[in-house]
mmCIF file of C-alpha atoms and ligand atoms in Angstrom:
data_model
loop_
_atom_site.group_PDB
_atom_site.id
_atom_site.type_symbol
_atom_site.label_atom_id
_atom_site.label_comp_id
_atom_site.label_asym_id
_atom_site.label_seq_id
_atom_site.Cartn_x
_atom_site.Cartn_y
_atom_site.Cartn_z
ATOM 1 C CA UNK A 1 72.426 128.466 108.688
ATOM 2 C CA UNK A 2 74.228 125.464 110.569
ATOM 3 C CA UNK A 3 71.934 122.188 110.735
ATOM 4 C CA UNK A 4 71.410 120.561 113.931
ATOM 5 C CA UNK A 5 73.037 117.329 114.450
ATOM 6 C CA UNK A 6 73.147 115.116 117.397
ATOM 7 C CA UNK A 7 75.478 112.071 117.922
ATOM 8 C CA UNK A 8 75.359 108.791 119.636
ATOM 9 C CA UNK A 9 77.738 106.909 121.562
ATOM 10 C CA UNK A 10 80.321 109.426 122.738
ATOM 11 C CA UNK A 11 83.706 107.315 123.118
ATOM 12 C CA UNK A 12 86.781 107.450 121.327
ATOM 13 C CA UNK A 13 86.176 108.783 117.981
ATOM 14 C CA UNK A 14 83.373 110.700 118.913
ATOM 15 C CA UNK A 15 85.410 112.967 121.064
ATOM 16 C CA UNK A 16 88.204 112.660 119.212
ATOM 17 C CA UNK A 17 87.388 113.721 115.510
ATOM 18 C CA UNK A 18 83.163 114.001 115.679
ATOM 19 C CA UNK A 19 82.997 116.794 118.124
ATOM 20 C CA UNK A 20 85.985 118.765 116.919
ATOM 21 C CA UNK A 21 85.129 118.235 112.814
ATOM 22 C CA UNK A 22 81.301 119.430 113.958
ATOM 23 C CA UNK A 23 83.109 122.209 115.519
ATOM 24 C CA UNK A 24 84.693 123.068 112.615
ATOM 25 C CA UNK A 25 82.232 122.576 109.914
ATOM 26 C CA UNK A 26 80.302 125.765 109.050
ATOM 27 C CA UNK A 27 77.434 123.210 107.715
ATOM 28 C CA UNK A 28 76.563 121.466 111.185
ATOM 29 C CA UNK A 29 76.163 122.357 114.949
ATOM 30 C CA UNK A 30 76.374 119.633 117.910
ATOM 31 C CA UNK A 31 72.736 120.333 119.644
ATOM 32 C CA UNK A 32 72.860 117.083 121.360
ATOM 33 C CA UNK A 33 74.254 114.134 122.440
ATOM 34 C CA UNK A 34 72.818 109.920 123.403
ATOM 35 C CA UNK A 35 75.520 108.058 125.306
ATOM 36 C CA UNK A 36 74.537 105.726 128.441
ATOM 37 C CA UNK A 37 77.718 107.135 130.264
ATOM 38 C CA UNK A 38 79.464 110.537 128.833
ATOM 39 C CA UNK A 39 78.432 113.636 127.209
ATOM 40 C CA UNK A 40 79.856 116.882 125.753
ATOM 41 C CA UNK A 41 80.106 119.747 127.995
ATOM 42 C CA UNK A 42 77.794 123.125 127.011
ATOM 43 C CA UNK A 43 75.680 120.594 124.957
ATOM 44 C CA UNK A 44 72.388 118.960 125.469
ATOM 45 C CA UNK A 45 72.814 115.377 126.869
ATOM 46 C CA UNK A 46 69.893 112.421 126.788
ATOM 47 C CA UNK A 47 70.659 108.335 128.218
ATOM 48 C CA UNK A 48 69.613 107.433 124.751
ATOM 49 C CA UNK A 49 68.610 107.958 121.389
ATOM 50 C CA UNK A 50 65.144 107.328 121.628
ATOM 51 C CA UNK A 51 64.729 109.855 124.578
ATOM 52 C CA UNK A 52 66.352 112.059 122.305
ATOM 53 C CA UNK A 53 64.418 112.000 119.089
ATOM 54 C CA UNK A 54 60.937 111.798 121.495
ATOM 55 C CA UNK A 55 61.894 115.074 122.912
ATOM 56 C CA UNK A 56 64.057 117.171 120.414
ATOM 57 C CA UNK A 57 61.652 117.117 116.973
ATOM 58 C CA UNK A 58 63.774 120.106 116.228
ATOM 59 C CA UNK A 59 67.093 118.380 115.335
ATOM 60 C CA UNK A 60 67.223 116.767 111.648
ATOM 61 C CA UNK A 61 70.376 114.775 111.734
ATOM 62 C CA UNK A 62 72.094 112.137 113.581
ATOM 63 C CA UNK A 63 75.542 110.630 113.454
ATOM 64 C CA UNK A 64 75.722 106.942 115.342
ATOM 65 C CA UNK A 65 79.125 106.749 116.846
ATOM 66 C CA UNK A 66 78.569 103.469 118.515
ATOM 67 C CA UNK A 67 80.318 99.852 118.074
ATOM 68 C CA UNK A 68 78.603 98.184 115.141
ATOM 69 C CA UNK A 69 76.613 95.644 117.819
ATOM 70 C CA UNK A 70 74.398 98.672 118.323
ATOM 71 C CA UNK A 71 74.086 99.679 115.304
ATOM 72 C CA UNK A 72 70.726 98.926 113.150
ATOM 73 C CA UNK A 73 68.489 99.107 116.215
ATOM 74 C CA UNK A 74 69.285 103.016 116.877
ATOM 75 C CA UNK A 75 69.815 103.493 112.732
ATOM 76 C CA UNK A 76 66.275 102.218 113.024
ATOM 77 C CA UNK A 77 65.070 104.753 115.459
ATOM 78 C CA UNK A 78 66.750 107.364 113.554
ATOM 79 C CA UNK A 79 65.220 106.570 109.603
ATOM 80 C CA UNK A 80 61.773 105.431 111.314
ATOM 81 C CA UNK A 81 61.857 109.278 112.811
ATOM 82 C CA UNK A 82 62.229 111.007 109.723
ATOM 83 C CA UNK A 83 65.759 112.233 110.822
ATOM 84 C CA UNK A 84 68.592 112.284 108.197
ATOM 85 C CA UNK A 85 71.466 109.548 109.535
ATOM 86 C CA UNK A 86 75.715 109.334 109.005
ATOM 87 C CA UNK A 87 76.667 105.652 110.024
ATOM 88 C CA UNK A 88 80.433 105.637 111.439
ATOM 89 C CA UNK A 89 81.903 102.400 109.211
ATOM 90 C CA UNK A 90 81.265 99.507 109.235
ATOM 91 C CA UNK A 91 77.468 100.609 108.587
ATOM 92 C CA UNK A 92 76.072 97.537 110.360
ATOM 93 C CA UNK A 93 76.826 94.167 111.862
ATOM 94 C CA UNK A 94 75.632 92.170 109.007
ATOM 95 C CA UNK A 95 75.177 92.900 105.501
ATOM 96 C CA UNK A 96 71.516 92.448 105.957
ATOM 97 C CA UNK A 97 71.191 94.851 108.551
ATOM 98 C CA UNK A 98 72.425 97.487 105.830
ATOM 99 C CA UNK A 99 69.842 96.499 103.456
ATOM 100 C CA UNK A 100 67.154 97.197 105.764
ATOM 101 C CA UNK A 101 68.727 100.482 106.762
ATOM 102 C CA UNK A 102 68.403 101.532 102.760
ATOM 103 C CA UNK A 103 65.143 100.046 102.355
ATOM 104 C CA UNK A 104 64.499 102.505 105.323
ATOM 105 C CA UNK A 105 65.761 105.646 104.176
ATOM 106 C CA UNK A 106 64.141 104.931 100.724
ATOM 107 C CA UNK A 107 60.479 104.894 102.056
ATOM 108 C CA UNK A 108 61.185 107.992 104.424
ATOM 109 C CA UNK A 109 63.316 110.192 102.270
ATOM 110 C CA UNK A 110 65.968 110.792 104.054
ATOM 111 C CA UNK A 111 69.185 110.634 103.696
ATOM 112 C CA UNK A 112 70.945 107.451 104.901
ATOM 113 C CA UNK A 113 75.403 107.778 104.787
ATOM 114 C CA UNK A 114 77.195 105.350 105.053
ATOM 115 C CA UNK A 115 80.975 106.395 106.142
ATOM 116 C CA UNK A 116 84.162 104.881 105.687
ATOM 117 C CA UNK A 117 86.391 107.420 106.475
ATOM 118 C CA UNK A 118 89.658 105.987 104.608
ATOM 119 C CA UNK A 119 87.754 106.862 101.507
ATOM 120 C CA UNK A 120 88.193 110.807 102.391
ATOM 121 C CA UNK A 121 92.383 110.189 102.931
ATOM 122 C CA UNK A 122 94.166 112.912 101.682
ATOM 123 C CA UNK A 123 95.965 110.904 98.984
ATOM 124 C CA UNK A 124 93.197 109.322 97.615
ATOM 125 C CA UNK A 125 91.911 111.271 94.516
ATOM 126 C CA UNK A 126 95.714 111.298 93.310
ATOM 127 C CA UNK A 127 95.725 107.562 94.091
ATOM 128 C CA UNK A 128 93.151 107.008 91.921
ATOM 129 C CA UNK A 129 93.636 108.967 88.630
ATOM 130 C CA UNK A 130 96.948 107.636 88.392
ATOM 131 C CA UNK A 131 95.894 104.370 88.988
ATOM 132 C CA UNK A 132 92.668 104.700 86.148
ATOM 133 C CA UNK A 133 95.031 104.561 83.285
ATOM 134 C CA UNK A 134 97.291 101.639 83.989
ATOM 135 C CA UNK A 135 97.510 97.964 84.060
ATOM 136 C CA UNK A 136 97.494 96.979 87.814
ATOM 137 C CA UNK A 137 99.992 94.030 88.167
ATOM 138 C CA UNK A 138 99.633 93.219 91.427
ATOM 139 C CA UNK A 139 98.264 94.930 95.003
ATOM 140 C CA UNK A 140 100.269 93.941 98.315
ATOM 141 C CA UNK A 141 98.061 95.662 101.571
ATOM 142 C CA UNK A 142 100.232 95.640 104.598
ATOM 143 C CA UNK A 143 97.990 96.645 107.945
ATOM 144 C CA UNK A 144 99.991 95.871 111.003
ATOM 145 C CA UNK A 145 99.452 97.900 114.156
ATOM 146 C CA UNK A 146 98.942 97.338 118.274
ATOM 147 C CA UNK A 147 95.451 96.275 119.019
ATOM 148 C CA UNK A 148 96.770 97.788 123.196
ATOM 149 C CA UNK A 149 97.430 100.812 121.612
ATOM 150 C CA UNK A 150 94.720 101.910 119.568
ATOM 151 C CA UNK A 151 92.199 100.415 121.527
ATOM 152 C CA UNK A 152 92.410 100.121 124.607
ATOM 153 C CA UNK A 153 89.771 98.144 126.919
ATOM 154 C CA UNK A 154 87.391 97.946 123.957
ATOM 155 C CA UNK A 155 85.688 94.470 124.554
ATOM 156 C CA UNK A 156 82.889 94.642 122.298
ATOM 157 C CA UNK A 157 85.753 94.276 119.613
ATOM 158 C CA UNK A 158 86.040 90.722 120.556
ATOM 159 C CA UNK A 159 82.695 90.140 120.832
ATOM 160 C CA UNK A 160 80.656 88.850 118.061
ATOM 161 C CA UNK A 161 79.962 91.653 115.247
ATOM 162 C CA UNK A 162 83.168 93.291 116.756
ATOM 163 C CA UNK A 163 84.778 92.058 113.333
ATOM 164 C CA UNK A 164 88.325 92.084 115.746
ATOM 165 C CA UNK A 165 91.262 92.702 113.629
ATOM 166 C CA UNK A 166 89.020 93.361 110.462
ATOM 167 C CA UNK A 167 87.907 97.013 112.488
ATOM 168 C CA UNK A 168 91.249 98.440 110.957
ATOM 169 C CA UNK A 169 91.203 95.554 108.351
ATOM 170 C CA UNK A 170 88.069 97.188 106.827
ATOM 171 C CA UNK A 171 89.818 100.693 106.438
ATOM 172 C CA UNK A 172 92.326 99.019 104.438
ATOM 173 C CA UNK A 173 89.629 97.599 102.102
ATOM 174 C CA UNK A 174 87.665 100.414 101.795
ATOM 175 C CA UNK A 175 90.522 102.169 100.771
ATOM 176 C CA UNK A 176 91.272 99.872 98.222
ATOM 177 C CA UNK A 177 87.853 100.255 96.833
ATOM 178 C CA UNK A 178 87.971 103.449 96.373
ATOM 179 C CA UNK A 179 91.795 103.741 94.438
ATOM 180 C CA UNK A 180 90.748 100.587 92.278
ATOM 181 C CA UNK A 181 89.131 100.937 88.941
ATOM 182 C CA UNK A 182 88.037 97.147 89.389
ATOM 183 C CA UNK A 183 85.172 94.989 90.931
ATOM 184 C CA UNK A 184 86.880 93.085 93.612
ATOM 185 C CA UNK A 185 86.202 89.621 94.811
ATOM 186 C CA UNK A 186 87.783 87.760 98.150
ATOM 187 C CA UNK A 187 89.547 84.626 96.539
ATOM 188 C CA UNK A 188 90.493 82.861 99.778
ATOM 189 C CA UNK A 189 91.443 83.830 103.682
ATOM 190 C CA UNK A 190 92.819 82.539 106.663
ATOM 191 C CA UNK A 191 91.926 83.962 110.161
ATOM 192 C CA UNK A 192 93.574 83.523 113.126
ATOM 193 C CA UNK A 193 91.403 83.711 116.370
ATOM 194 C CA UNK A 194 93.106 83.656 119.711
ATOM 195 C CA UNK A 195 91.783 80.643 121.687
ATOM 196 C CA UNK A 196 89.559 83.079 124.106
ATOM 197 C CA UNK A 197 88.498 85.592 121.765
ATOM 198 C CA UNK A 198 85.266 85.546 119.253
ATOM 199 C CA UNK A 199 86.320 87.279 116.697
ATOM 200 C CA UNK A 200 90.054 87.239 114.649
ATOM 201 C CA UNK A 201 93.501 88.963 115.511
ATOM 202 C CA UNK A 202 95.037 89.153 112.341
ATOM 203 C CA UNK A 203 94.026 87.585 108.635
ATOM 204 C CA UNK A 204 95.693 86.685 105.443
ATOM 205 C CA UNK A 205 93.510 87.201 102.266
ATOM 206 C CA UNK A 206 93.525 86.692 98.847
ATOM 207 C CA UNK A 207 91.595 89.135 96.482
ATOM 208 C CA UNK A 208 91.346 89.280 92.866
ATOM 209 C CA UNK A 209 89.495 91.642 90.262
ATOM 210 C CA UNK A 210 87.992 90.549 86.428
ATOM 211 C CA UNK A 211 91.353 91.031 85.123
ATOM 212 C CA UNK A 212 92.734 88.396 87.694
ATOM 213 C CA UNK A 213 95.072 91.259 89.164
ATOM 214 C CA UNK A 214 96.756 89.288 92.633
ATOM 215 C CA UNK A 215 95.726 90.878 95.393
ATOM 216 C CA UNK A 216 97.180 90.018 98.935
ATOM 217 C CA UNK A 217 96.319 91.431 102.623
ATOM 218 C CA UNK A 218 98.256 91.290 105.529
ATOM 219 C CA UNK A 219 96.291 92.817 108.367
ATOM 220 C CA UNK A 220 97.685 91.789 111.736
ATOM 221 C CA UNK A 221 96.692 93.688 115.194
ATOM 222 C CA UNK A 222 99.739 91.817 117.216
ATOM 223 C CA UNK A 223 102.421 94.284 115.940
ATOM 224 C CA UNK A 224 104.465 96.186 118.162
ATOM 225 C CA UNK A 225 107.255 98.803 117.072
ATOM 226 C CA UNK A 226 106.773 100.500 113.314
ATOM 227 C CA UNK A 227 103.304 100.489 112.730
ATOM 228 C CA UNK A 228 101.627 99.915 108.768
ATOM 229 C CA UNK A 229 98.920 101.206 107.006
ATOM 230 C CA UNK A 230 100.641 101.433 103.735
ATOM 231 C CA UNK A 231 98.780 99.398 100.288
ATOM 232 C CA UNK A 232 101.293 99.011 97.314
ATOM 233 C CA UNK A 233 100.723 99.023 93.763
ATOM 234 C CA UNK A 234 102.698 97.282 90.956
ATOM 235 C CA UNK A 235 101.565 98.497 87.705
ATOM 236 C CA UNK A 236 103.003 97.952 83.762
ATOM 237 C CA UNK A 237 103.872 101.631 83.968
ATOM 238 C CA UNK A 238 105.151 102.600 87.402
ATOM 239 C CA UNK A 239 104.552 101.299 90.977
ATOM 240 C CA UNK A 240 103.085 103.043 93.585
ATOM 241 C CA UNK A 241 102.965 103.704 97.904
ATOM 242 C CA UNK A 242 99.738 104.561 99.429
ATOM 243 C CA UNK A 243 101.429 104.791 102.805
ATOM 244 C CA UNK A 244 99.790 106.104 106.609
ATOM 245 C CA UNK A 245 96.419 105.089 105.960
ATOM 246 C CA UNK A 246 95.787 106.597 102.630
ATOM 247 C CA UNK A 247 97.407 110.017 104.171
ATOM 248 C CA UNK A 248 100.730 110.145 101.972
ATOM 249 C CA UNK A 249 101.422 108.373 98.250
ATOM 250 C CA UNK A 250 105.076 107.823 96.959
ATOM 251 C CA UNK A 251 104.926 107.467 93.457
ATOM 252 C CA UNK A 252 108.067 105.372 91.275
ATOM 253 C CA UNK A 253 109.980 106.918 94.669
ATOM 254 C CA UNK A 254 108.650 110.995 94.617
ATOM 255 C CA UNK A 255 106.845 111.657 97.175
ATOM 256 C CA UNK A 256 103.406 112.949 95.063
ATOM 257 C CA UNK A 257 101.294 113.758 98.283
ATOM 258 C CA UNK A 258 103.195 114.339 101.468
ATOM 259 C CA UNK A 259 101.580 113.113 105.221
ATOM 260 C CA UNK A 260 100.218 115.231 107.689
ATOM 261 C CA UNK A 261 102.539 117.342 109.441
ATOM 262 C CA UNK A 262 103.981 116.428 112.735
ATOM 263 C CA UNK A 263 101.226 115.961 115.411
ATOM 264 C CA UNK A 264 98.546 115.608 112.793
ATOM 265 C CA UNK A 265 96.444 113.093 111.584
ATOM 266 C CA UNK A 266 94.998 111.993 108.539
ATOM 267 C CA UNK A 267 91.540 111.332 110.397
ATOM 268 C CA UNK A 268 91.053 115.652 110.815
ATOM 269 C CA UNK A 269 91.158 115.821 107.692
ATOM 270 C CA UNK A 270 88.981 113.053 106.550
ATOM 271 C CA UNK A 271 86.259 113.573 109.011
ATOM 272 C CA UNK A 272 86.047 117.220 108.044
ATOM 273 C CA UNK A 273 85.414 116.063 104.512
ATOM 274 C CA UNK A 274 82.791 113.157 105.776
ATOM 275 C CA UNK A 275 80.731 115.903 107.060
ATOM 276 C CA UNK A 276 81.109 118.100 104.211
ATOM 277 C CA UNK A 277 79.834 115.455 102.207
ATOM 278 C CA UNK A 278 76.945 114.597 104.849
ATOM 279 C CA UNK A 279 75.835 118.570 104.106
ATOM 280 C CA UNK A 280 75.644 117.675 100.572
ATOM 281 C CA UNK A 281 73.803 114.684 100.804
ATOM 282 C CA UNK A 282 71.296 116.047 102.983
ATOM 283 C CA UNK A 283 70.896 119.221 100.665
ATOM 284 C CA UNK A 284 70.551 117.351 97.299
ATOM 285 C CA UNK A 285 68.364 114.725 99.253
ATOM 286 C CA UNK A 286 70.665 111.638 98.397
ATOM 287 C CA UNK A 287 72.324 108.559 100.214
ATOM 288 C CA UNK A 288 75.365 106.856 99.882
ATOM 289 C CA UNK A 289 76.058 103.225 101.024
ATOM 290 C CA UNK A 290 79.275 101.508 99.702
ATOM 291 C CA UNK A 291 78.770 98.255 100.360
ATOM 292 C CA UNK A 292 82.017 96.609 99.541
ATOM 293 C CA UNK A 293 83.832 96.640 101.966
ATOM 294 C CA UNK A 294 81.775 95.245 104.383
ATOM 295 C CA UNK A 295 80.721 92.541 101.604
ATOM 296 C CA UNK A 296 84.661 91.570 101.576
ATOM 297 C CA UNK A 297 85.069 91.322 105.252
ATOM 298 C CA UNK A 298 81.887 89.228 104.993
ATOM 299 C CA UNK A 299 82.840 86.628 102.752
ATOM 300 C CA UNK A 300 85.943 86.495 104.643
ATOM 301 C CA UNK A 301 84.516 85.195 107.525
ATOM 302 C CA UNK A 302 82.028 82.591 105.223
ATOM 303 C CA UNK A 303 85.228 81.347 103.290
ATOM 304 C CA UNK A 304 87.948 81.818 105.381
ATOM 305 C CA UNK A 305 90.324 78.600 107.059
ATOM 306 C CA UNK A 306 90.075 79.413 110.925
ATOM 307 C CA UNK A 307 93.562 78.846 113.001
ATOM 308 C CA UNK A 308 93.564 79.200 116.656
ATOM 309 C CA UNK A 309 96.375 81.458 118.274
ATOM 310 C CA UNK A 310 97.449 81.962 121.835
ATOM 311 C CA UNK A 311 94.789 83.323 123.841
ATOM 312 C CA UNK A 312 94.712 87.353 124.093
ATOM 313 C CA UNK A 313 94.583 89.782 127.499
ATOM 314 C CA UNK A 314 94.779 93.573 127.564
HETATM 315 P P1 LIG B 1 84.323 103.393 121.914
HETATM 316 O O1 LIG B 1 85.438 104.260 122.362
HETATM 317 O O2 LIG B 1 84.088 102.102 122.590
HETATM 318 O O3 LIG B 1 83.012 104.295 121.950
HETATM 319 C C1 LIG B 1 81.740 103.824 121.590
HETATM 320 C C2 LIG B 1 80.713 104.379 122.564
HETATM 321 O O4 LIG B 1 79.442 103.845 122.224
HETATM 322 C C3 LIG B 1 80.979 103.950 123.989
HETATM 323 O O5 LIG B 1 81.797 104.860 124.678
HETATM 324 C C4 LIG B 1 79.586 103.859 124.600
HETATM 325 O O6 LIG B 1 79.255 105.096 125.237
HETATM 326 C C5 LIG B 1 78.655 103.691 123.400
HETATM 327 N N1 LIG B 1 77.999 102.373 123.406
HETATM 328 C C6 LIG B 1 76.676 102.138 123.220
HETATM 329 N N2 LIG B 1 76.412 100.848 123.287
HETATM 330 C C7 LIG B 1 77.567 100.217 123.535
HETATM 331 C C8 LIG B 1 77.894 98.862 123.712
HETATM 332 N N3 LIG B 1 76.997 97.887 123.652
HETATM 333 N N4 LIG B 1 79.194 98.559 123.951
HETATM 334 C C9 LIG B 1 80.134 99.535 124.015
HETATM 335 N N5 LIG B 1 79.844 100.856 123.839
HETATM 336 C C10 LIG B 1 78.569 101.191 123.607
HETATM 337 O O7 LIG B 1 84.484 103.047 120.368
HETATM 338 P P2 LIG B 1 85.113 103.966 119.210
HETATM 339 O O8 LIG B 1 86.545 103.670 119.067
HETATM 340 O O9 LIG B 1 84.680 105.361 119.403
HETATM 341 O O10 LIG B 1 84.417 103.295 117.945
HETATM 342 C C11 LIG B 1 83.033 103.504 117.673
HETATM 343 C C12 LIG B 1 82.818 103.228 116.188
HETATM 344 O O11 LIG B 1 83.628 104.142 115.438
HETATM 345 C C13 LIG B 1 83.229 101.822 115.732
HETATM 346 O O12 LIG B 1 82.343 101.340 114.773
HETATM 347 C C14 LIG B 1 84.622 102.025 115.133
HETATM 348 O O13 LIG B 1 84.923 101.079 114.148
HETATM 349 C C15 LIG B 1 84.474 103.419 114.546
HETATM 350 N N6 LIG B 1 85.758 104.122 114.397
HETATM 351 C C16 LIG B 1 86.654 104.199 115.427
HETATM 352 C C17 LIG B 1 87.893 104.841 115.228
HETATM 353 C C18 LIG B 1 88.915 104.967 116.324
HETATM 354 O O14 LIG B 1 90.055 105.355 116.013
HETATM 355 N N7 LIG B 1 88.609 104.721 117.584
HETATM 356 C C19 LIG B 1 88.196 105.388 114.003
HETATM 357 C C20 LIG B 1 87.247 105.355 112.999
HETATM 358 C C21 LIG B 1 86.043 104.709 113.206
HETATM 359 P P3 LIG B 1 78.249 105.033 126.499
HETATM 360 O O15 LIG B 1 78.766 103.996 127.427
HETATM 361 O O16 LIG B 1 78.296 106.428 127.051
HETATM 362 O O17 LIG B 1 76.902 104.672 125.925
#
């Protein structure tokens, strides 16, 4: 039988993969939403969370769709109501706010996830077993897309705790995490933030694992035309092209894992697979928090040289 599971904040990806991979999944049904402003039509709507876990007992899970601001108090809510919990990424504003939120889910025993959805890519697993037996020489990421485009009018990304530039930026480094072998540490960064804005528009770093493997990051949100999600790996024994996000991996040339097809996305099929896992976790009674990425972004910001840039409007 399909759990309930309710979701909060219904904006962009909400309606865009959420709904639809819910939909999908045999393992969960949408019984109700918490958004101040929007819904989902045929399904039961509340102003808030806490209205909703006061009045629906009935409904085990919840998935918090809103910016990370938001975050830990209605994560709070949630773990402190017994109800299992899927974060959307990054889990929480600060790392400390994560902490709290395992802490949480420890003394209730539930199940606390903690999603980055570039982890589920398609290319991933192949990415990483070919990448487990050789000596990585070097790692260039290249994240370079249209900040107008892909989000549109979304001011709390500016705001502190937005992260700016590092929302995308931390897709790329989860991504990373999960196709490298190796403990990764930020070596040194440079962030440019426009003259008006709180948080950066695009940031150089430096990363670097035990083995001293160079690591570099590009992750810019001021690009227009061609736009890259692609991380490339130099190894003694063949380089390789995680291109699209994770979605397609080009291997000494051959194409090893092709993209979605036209009009597709990589994100249906990694939020199908987030919930998929979410069923599992709940069933076997675990959690999963990787913390890494958000620990990268993190020391970013407490290491990183801060340039000013020309001021940004929509
Ligand atoms: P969004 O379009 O702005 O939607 C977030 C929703 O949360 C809003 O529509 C709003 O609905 C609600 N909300 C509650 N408190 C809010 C506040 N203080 N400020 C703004 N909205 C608030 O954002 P999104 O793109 O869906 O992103 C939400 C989260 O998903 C972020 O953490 C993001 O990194 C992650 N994510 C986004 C994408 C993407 O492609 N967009 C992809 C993967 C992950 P109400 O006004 O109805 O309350």
């Amino acid at each position: 039988m399909a759990i309930a599971v309710a979701l909060v904040g219904i904006g962009q990806i909400a309606r865009d993969q959420h709904v639809p991979a819910i939909a999908a999944s045999g393992a969960f049904e949408l019984a109700a939403t918490a958004s101040r402003n929007a819904g989902v039509d045929g399904v039961a709507r509340f102003a808030d969370l806490a209205a909703l876990l006061d009045r629906r007992p009935d409904i085990p899970c919840i998935s918090l769709c809103t910016p990370p601001q938001v975050r830990h108090a209605d994560a709070c809510r949630a773990l402190d109501a017994g109800r299992h919990l899927m974060l959307e990424k990054p889990p929480g504003a600060t790392l400390g706010e994560v902490h709290d939120l395992v802490a949480r889910a420890d003394a209730r025993g539930v199940t606390l996830f903690a999603t980055w959805h570039s982890r589920h890519a398609t290319a991933v697993p192949a990415a990483r077993e070919w990448l487990a037996c050789r000596r990585v020489r070097r790692i260039e990421i290249d994240w370079k897309e249209d900040v107008r485009r892909w989000h549109p009018g979304q001011e709390w990304l500016w705001d502190p705790g937005g992260l700016g530039v590092f929302d995308p930026g931390v897709n790329a480094i989860s991504l990373l995490d999960a196709i490298h072998p190796r403990a990764l540490r930020l070596t040194r960064a440079e962030l440019a933030f426009p003259a008006n804005r709180d948080t950066p528009i695009a940031a150089s770093l430096e990363l670097a694992d035990a083995d001293g493997t160079g690591i570099v990051a590009e992750i810019d949100w001021r690009r227009q035309g061609p736009q890259t999600w692609d991380i490339r790996v130099f190894t003694d024994a063949g380089d390789a092209l995680l291109a699209d996000g994770g979605a397609r991996l080009v291997i000494d040339g051959s194409e090893i894992v092709a993209g979605p097809a036209p009009g597709g996305t990589t994100l249906d099929h990694e939020y199908a697979s987030l919930y998929a896992r979410f069923a599992e976790l709940v069933a076997t009674g675990a959690s999963e928090v990787h913390l890494t990425p958000l620990r990268l972004v993190a020391d970013a910001f407490l290491i990183g040289r801060r340039v000013t840039v020309e001021p940004f409007e929509w």
